[in-house]
Tab-separated table of C-alpha atoms in Angstrom:
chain	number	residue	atom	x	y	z
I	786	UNK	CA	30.341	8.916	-84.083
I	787	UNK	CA	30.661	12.258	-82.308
I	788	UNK	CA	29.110	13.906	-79.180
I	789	UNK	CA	27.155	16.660	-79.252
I	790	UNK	CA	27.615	18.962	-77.172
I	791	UNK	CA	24.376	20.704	-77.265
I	792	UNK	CA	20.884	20.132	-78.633
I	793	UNK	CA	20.291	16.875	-76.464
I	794	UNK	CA	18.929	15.825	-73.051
I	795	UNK	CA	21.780	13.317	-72.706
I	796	UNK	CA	23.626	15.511	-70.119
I	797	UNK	CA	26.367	13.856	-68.340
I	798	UNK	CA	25.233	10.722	-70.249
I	799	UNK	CA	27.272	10.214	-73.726
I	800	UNK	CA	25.584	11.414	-76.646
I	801	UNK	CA	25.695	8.239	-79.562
I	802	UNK	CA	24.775	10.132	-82.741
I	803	UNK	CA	22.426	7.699	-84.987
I	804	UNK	CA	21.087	8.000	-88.240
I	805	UNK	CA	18.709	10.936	-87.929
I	806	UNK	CA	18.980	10.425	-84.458
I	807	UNK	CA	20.842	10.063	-81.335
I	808	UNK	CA	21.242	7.848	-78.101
I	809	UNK	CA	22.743	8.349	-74.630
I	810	UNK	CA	24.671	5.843	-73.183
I	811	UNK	CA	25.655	5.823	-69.733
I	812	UNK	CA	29.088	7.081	-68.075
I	813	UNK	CA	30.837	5.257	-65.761
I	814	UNK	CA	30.365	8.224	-63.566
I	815	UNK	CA	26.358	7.880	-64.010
I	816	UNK	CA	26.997	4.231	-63.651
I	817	UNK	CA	28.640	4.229	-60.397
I	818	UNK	CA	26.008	7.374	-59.333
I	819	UNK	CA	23.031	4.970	-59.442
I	820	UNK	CA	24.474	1.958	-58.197
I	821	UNK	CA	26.180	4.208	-54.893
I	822	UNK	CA	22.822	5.523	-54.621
I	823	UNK	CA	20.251	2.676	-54.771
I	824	UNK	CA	23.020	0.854	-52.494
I	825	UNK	CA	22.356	3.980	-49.915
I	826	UNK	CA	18.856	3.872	-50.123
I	827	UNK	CA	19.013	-0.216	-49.850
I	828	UNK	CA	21.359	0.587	-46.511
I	829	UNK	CA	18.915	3.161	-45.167
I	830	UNK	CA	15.990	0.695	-45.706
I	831	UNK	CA	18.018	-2.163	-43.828
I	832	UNK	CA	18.847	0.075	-40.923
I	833	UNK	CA	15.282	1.212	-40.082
I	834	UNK	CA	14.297	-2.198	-40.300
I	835	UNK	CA	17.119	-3.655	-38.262
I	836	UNK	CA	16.636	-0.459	-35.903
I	837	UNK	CA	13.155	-1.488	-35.811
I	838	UNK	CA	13.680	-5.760	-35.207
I	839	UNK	CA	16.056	-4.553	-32.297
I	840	UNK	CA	13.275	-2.748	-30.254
I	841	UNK	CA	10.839	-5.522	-31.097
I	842	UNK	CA	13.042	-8.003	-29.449
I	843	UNK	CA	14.056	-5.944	-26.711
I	844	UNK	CA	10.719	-5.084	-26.173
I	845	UNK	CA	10.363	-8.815	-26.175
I	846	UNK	CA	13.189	-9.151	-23.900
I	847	UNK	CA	11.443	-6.704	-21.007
I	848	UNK	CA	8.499	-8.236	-20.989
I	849	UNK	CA	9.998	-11.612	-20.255
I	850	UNK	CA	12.348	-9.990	-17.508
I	851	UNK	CA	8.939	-8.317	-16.283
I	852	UNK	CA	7.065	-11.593	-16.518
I	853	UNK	CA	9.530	-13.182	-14.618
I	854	UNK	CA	9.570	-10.384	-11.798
I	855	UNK	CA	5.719	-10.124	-11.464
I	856	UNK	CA	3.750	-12.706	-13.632
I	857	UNK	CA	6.154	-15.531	-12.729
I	858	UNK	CA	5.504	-15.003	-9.596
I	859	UNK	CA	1.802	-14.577	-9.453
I	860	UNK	CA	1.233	-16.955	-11.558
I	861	UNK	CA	3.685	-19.341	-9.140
I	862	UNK	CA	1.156	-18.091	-6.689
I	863	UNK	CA	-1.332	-18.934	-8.174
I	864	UNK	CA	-0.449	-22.763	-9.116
I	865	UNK	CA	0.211	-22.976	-5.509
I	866	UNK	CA	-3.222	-21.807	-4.415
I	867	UNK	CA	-4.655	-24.356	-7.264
I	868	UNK	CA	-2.708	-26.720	-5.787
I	869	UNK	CA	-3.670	-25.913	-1.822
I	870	UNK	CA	-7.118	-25.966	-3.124
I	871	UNK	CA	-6.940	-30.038	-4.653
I	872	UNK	CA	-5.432	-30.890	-1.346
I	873	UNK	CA	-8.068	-29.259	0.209
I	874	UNK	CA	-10.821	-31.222	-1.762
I	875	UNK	CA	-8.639	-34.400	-1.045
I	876	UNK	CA	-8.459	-33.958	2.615
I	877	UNK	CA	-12.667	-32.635	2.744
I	878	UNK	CA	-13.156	-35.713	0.528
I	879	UNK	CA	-11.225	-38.081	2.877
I	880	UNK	CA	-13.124	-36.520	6.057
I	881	UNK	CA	-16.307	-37.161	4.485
I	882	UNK	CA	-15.759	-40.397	3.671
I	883	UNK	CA	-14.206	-41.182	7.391
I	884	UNK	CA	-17.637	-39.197	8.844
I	885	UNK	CA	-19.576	-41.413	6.879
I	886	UNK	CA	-17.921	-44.407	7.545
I	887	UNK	CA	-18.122	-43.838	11.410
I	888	UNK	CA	-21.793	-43.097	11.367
I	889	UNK	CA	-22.119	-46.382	9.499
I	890	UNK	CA	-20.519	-48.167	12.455
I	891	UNK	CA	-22.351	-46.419	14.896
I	892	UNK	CA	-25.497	-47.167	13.226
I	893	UNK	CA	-24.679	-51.093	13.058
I	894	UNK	CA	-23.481	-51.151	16.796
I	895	UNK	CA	-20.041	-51.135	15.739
I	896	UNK	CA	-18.252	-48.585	17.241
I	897	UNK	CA	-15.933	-51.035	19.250
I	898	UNK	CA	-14.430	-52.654	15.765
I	899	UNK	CA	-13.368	-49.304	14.462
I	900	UNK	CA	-11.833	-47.850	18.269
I	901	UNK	CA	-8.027	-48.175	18.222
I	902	UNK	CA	-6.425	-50.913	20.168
I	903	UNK	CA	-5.174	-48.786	23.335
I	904	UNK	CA	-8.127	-46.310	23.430
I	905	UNK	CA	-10.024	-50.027	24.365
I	906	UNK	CA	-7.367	-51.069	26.649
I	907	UNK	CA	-6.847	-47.539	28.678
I	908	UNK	CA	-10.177	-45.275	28.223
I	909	UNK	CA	-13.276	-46.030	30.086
I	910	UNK	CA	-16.181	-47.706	27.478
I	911	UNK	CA	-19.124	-45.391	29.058
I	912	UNK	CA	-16.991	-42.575	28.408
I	913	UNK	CA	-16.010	-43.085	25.167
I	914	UNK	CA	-19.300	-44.192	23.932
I	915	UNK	CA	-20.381	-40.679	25.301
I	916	UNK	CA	-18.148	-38.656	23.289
I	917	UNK	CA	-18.924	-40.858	20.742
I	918	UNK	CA	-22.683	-40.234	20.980
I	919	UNK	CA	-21.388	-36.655	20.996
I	920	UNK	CA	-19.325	-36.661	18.023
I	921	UNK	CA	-22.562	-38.693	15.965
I	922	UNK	CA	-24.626	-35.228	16.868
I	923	UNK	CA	-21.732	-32.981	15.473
I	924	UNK	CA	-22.163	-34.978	12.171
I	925	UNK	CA	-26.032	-34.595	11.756
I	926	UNK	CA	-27.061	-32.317	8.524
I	927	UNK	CA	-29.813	-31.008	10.915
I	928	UNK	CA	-28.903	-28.518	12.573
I	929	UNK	CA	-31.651	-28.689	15.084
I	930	UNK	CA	-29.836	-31.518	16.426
I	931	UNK	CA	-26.422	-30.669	15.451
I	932	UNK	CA	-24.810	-28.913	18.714
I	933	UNK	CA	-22.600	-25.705	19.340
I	934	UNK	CA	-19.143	-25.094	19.933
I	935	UNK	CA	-20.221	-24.300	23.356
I	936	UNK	CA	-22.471	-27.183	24.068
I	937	UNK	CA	-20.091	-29.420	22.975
I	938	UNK	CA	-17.659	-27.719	25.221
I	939	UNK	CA	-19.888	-28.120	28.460
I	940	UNK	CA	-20.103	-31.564	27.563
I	941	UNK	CA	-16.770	-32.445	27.145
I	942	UNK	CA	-16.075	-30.255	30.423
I	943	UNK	CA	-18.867	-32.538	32.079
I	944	UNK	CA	-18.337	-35.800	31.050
I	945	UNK	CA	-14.327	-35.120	32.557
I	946	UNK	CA	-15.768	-33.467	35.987
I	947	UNK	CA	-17.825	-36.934	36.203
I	948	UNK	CA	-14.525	-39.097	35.092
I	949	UNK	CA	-12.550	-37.042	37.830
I	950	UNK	CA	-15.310	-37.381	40.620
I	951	UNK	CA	-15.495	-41.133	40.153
I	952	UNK	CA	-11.833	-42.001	40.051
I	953	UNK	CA	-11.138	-39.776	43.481
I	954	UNK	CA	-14.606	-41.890	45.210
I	955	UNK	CA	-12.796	-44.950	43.226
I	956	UNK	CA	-9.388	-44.042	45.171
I	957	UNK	CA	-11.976	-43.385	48.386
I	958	UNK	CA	-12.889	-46.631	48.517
I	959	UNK	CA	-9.856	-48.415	47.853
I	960	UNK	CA	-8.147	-46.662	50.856
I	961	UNK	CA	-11.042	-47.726	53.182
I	962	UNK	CA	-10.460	-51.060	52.384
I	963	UNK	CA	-7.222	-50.959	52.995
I	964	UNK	CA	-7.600	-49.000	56.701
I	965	UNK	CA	-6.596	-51.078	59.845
I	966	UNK	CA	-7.588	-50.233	62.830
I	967	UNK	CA	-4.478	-50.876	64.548
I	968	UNK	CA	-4.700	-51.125	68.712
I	969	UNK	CA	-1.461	-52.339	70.658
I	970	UNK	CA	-1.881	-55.979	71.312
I	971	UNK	CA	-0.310	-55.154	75.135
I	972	UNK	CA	-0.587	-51.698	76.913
I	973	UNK	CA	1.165	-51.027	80.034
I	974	UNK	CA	-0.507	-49.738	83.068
I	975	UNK	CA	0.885	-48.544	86.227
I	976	UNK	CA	-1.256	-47.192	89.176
I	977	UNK	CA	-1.416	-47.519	93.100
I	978	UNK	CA	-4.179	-47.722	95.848
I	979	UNK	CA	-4.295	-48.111	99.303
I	980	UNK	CA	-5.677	-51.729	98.755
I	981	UNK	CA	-4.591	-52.953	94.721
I	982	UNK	CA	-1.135	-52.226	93.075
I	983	UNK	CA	-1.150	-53.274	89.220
I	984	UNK	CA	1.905	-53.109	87.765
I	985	UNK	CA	2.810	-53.707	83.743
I	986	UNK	CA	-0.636	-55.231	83.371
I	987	UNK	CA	-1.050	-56.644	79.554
I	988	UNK	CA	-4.498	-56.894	77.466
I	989	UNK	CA	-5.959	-56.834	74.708
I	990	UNK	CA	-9.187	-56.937	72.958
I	991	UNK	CA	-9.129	-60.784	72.901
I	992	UNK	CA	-7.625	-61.110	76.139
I	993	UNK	CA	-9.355	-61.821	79.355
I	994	UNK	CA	-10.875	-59.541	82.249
I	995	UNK	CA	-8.136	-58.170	84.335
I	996	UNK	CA	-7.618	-59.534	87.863
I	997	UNK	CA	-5.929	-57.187	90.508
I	998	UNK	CA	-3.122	-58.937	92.950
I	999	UNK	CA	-4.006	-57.384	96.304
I	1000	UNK	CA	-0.464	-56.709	97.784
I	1001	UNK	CA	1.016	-58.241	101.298
C-alpha cells in the first residue's frame, strides 16, 4: 500500500492503492473540515431561526403592550357601555311594568291602594287625583291625547295656584272666626253743663240707659 502522488482525484484525501485500482480515504484534516463546516452551517441555520422566533415574540410582546394601552381600554369601554345598556333595558323594563301597573289601578278605581301611606295622610285627595289624571294622559300611546312638556307644566303650575288660593281663603276664614269684637265693658265720661254734671259714668252694651244726677 502506497500513495500516489499523482494520477488520482483523491487530493488531500489518502490515496489506498487496490488491485487495478485505487480508493481515497479520508484525512483527519478532511474529517474535521466537514464536520467544522456542516456544524457552521447547522449554527448559521439556528441563528436565523432563533433571530427570527425572537422578533415573532417580541412582535407578540408589542402587540399585547399595545392591546393593553388602546384595545384594553376600548374594549373596557366598551363592556361598560354593554353593561350601561342592560341596566338601561332593566330600568325601561321596570318603568314599563310600574306604568302599566298604575294604569291598571287607575282603571279599577284603585289609585288609593297603591298611594303611599303619608302622601294619603298629608296631600289633598282632589289634588292628587288631578295629577294623577295627569300622569294617566302622559302614559297614553296616542299622542293626540298624550300632553306636552308645556301643558303639563301649566297644569302643574295651575293646579298649585288653585292649592295656594284655597289654603290663604282657608286661613281667611279661620281668622274671621276667630275675630272679637272687643268694646270696653265700662268707659269713662266726664263733661259739665250749666244744669247736668256726669262724672265717671259706666255702660255698656248690656247696660241700662244713662240717667243724669242734676247737681245742688
Amino acid at each position: 500500500m502506497s500513495r500516489i502522488p499523482h494520477g488520482n482525484n483523491c487530493g488531500m484525501n489518502k490515496c489506498v492503492n487496490v488491485i487495478g485500482s485505487y480508493r481515497c480515504e479520508k484525512t483527519l484534516s478532511a474529517i474535521l473540515g466537514g464536520t467544522l463546516s456542516s456544524g457552521l452551517f447547522l449554527l448559521a441555520v439556528g441563528m436565523w431561526l432563533l433571530c427570527k422566533v425572537h422578533r415573532k415574540r417580541k412582535a407578540v410582546n408589542q402587540k399585547k403592550k399595545f392591546f393593553k394601552r388602546n384595545g384594553g381600554l376600548l374594549l373596557q369601554q366598551q363592556t361598560h357601555v354593554l353593561q350601561c345598556s342592560v341596566n338601561r333595558t332593566k330600568l325601561f323594563s321596570s318603568v314599563r311594568m310600574l306604568g302599566a301597573y298604575f294604569l291598571e289601578a287607575m282603571r279599577n278605581d284603585r289609585l288609593h291602594d297603591i298611594l303611599d301611606a303619608r302622601i294619603k295622610e298629608e296631600c289633598d285627595h282632589e289634588e292628587v287625583f288631578a295629577v294623577a289624571k295627569l300622569a294617566r294622559r302622559c302614559l297614553s300611546l296616542n299622542s293626540e291625547y298624550r300632553p306636552t312638556m308645556r301643558d303639563v307644566f301649566i297644569e302643574l303650575d295651575h293646579m298649585q295656584s288653585k292649592g295656594k288660593s284655597t289654603q290663604i281663603q282657608a286661613q281667611k276664614g279661620e281668622e274671621h272666626d276667630h275675630i272679637h269684637i272687643s268694646i270696653s265693658e265700662s268707659m269713662s265720661l266726664s263733661y259739665t253743663s250749666p244744669d247736668i254734671v256726669v262724672e265717671n259714668s259706666s255702660f255698656s252694651l248690656d247696660s241700662k240707659p244713662l240717667m243724669p244726677h242734676k247737681t245742688r
